[in-house]
PDB file of C-alpha atoms in Angstrom:
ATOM      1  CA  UNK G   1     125.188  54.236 182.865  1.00 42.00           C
ATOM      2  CA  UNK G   2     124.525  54.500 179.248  1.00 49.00           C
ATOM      3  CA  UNK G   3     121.637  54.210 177.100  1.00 52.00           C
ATOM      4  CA  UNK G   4     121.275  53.101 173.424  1.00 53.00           C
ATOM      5  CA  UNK G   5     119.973  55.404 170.503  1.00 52.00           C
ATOM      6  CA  UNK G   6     117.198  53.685 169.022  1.00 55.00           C
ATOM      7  CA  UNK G   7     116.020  56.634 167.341  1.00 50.00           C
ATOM      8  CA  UNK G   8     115.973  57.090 163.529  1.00 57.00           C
ATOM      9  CA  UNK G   9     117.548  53.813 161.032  1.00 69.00           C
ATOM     10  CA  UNK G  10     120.882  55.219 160.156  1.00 73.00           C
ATOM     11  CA  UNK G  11     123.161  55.666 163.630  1.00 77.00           C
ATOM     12  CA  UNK G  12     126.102  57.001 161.726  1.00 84.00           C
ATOM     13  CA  UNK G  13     124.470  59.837 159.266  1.00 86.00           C
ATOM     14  CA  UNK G  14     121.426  62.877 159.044  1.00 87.00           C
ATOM     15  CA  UNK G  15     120.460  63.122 155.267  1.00 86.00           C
ATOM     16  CA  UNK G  16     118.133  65.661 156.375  1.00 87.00           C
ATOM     17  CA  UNK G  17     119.947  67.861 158.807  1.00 87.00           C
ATOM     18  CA  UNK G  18     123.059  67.519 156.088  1.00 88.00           C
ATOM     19  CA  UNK G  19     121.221  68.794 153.302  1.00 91.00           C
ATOM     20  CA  UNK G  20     119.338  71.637 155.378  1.00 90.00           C
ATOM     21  CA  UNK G  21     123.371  72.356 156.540  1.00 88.00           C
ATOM     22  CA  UNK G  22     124.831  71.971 152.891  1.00 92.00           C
ATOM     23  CA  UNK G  23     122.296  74.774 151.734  1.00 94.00           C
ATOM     24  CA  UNK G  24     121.941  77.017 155.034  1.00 90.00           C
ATOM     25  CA  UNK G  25     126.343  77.541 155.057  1.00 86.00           C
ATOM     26  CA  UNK G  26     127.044  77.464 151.299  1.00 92.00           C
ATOM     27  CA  UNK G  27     124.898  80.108 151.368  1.00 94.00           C
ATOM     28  CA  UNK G  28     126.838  82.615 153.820  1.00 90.00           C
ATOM     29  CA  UNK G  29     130.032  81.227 152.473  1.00 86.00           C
ATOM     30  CA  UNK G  30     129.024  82.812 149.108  1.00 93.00           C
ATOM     31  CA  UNK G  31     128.108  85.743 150.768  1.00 93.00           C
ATOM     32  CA  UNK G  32     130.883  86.339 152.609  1.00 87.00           C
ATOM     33  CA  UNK G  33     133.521  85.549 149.676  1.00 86.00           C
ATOM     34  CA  UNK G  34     131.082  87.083 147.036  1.00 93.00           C
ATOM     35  CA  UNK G  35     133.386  90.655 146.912  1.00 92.00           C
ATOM     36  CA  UNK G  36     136.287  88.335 145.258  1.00 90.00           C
ATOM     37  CA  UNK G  37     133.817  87.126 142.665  1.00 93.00           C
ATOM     38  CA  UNK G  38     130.925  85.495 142.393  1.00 92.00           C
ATOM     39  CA  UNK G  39     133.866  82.413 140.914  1.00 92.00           C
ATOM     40  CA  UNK G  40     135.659  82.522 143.532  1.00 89.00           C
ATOM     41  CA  UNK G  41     132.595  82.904 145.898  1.00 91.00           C
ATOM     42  CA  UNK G  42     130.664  79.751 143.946  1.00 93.00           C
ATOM     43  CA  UNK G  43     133.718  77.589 144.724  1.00 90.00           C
ATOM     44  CA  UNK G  44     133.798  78.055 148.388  1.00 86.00           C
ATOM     45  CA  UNK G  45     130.126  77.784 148.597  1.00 91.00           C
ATOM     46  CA  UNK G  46     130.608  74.332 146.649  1.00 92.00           C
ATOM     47  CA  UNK G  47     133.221  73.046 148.993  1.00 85.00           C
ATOM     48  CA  UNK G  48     131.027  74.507 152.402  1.00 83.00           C
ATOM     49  CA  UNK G  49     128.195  72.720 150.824  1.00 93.00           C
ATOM     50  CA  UNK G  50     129.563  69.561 149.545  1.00 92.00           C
ATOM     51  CA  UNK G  51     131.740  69.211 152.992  1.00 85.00           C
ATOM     52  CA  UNK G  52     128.195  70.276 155.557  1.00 86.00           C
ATOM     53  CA  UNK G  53     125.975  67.917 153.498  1.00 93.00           C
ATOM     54  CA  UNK G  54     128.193  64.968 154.645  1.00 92.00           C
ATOM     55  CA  UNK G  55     129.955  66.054 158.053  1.00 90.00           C
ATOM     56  CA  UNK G  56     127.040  67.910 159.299  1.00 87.00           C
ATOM     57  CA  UNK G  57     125.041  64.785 158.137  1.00 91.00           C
ATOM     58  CA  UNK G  58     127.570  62.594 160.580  1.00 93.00           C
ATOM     59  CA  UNK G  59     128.489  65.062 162.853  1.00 92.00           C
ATOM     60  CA  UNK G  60     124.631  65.601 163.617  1.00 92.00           C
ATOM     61  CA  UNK G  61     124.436  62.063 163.935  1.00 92.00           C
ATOM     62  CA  UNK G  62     127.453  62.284 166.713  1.00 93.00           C
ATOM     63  CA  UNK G  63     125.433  65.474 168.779  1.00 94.00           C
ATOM     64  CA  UNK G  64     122.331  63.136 168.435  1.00 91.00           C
ATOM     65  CA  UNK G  65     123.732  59.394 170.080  1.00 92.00           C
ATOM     66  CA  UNK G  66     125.948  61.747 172.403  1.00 94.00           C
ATOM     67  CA  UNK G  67     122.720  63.385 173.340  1.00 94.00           C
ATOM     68  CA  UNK G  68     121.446  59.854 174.388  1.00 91.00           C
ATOM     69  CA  UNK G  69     125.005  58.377 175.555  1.00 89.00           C
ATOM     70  CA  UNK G  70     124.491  58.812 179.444  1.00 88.00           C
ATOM     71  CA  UNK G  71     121.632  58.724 182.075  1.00 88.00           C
ATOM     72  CA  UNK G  72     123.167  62.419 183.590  1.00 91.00           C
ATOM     73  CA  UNK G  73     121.091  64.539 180.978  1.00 91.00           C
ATOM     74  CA  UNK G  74     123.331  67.709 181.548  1.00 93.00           C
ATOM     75  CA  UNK G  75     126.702  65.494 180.919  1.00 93.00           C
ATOM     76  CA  UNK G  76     124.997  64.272 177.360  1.00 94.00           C
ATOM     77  CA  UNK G  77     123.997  67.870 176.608  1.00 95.00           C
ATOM     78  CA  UNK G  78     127.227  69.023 177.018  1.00 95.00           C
ATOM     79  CA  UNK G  79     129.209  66.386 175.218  1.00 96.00           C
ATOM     80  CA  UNK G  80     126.454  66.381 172.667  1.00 96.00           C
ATOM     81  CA  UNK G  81     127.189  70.275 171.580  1.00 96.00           C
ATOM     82  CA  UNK G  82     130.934  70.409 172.623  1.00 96.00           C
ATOM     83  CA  UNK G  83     132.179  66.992 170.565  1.00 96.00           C
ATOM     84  CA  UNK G  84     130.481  68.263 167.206  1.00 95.00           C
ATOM     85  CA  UNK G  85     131.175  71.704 167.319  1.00 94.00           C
ATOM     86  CA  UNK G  86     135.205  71.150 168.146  1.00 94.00           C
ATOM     87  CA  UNK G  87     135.617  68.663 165.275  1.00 94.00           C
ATOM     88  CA  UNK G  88     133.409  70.239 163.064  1.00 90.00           C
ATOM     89  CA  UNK G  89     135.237  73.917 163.194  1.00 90.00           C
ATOM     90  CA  UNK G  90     138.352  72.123 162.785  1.00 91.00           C
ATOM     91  CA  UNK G  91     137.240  70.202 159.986  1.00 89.00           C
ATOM     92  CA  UNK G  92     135.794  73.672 158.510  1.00 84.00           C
ATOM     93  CA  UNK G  93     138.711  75.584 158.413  1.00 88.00           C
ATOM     94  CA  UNK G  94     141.315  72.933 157.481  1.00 88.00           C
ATOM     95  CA  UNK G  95     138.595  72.433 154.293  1.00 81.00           C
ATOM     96  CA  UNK G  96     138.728  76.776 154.073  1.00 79.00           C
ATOM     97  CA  UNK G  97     142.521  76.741 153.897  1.00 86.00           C
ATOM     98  CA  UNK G  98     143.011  74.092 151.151  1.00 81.00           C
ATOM     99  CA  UNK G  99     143.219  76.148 147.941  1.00 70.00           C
ATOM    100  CA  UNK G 100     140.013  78.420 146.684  1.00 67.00           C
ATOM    101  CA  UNK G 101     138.655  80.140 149.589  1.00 74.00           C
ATOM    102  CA  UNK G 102     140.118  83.983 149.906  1.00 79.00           C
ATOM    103  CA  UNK G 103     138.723  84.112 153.143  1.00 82.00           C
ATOM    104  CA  UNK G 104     139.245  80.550 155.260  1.00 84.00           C
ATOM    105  CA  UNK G 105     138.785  82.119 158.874  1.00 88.00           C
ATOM    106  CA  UNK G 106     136.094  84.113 158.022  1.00 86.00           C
ATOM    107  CA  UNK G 107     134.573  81.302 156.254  1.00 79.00           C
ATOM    108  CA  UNK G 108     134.904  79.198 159.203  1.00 85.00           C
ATOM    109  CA  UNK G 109     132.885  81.682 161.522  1.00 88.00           C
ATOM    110  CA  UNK G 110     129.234  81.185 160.589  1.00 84.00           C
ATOM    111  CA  UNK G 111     130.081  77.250 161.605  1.00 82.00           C
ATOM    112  CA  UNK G 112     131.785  78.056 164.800  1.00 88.00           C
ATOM    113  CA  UNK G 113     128.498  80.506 165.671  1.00 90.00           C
ATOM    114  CA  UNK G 114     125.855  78.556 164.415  1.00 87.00           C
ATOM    115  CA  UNK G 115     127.054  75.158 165.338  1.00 90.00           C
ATOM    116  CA  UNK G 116     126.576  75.262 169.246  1.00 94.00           C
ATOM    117  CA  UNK G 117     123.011  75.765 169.041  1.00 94.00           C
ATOM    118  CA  UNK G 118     122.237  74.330 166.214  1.00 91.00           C
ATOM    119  CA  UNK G 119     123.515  71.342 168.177  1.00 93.00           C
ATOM    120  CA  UNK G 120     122.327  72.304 170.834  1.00 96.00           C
ATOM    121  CA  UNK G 121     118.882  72.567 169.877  1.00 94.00           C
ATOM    122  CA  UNK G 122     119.261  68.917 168.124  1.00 93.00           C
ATOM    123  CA  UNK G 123     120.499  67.076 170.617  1.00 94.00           C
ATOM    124  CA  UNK G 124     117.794  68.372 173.269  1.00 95.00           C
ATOM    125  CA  UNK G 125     115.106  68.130 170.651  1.00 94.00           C
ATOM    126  CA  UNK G 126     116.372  64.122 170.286  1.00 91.00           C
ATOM    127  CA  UNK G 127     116.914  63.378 174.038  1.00 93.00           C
ATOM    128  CA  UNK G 128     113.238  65.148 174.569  1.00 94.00           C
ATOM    129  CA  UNK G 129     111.889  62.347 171.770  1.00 90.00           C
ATOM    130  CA  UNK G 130     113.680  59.467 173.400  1.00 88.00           C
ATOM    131  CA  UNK G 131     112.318  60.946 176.841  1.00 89.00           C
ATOM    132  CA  UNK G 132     108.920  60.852 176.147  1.00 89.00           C
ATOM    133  CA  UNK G 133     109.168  57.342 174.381  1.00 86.00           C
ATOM    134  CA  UNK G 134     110.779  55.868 177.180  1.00 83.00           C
ATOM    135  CA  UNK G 135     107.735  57.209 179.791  1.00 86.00           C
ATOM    136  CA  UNK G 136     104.872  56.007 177.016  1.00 84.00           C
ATOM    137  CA  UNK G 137     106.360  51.986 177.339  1.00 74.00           C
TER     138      UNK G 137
END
């Protein structure tokens, strides 16, 4: 059975978690490309931070209504951290490889790392919420 995300205004995008992505990843990519220049380093940050601000925004978004998708808590969970973090490591290193970052794969670790929980940790933090609304009606 499924169950309908009625949390937060905006089911397709997280302005908040995008931003606090865009600024947490932009800066390890420019730490971890900062040895070819603090140029090179700045443009890779850009495109980490420009590229987390909008597909962590939606990918967030994803962990959270996956999070509330089924009754079986475990099966949301799962699909709530394993969707996201697939497309969004994907996504991550295809962006890396496109001309400017010396180091795409490398660049592409902190995302595959910190991804899981993050999402993780969102998704149970937003089926918690809609948990303890649903036993206060």
């Amino acid at each position: 059975m499924r169950m309908e995300n009625k949390l937060g205004k905006n089911p397709f995008f997280d302005v908040k978690m995008g931003t606090a992505g865009a600024f947490f990843l932009g800066a390890i990519v420019f730490a971890v490309n900062y040895s070819y220049g603090w140029q090179l380093a700045l443009i890779a940050a850009s495109k980490q931070a420009v590229y987390t601000f909008f597909i962590g925004g939606v990918m967030t978004k994803i962990a959270e209504n996956l999070a509330l998708k089924f009754l079986n808590r475990n099966q949301s969970l799962i699909l709530a951290v394993f969707v996201p973090t697939i497309l969004t490591s994907l996504l991550t290193y295809g962006m890396h490889s496109l001309k400017g970052t010396p180091e795409p794969f490398i660049s592409t670790v902190p995302t595959f790392v910190f991804a899981p929980p993050g999402f993780y940790w969102w998704a149970l933090r937003k089926r918690r919420q809609y948990e303890k609304v649903q036993q206060n009606k």
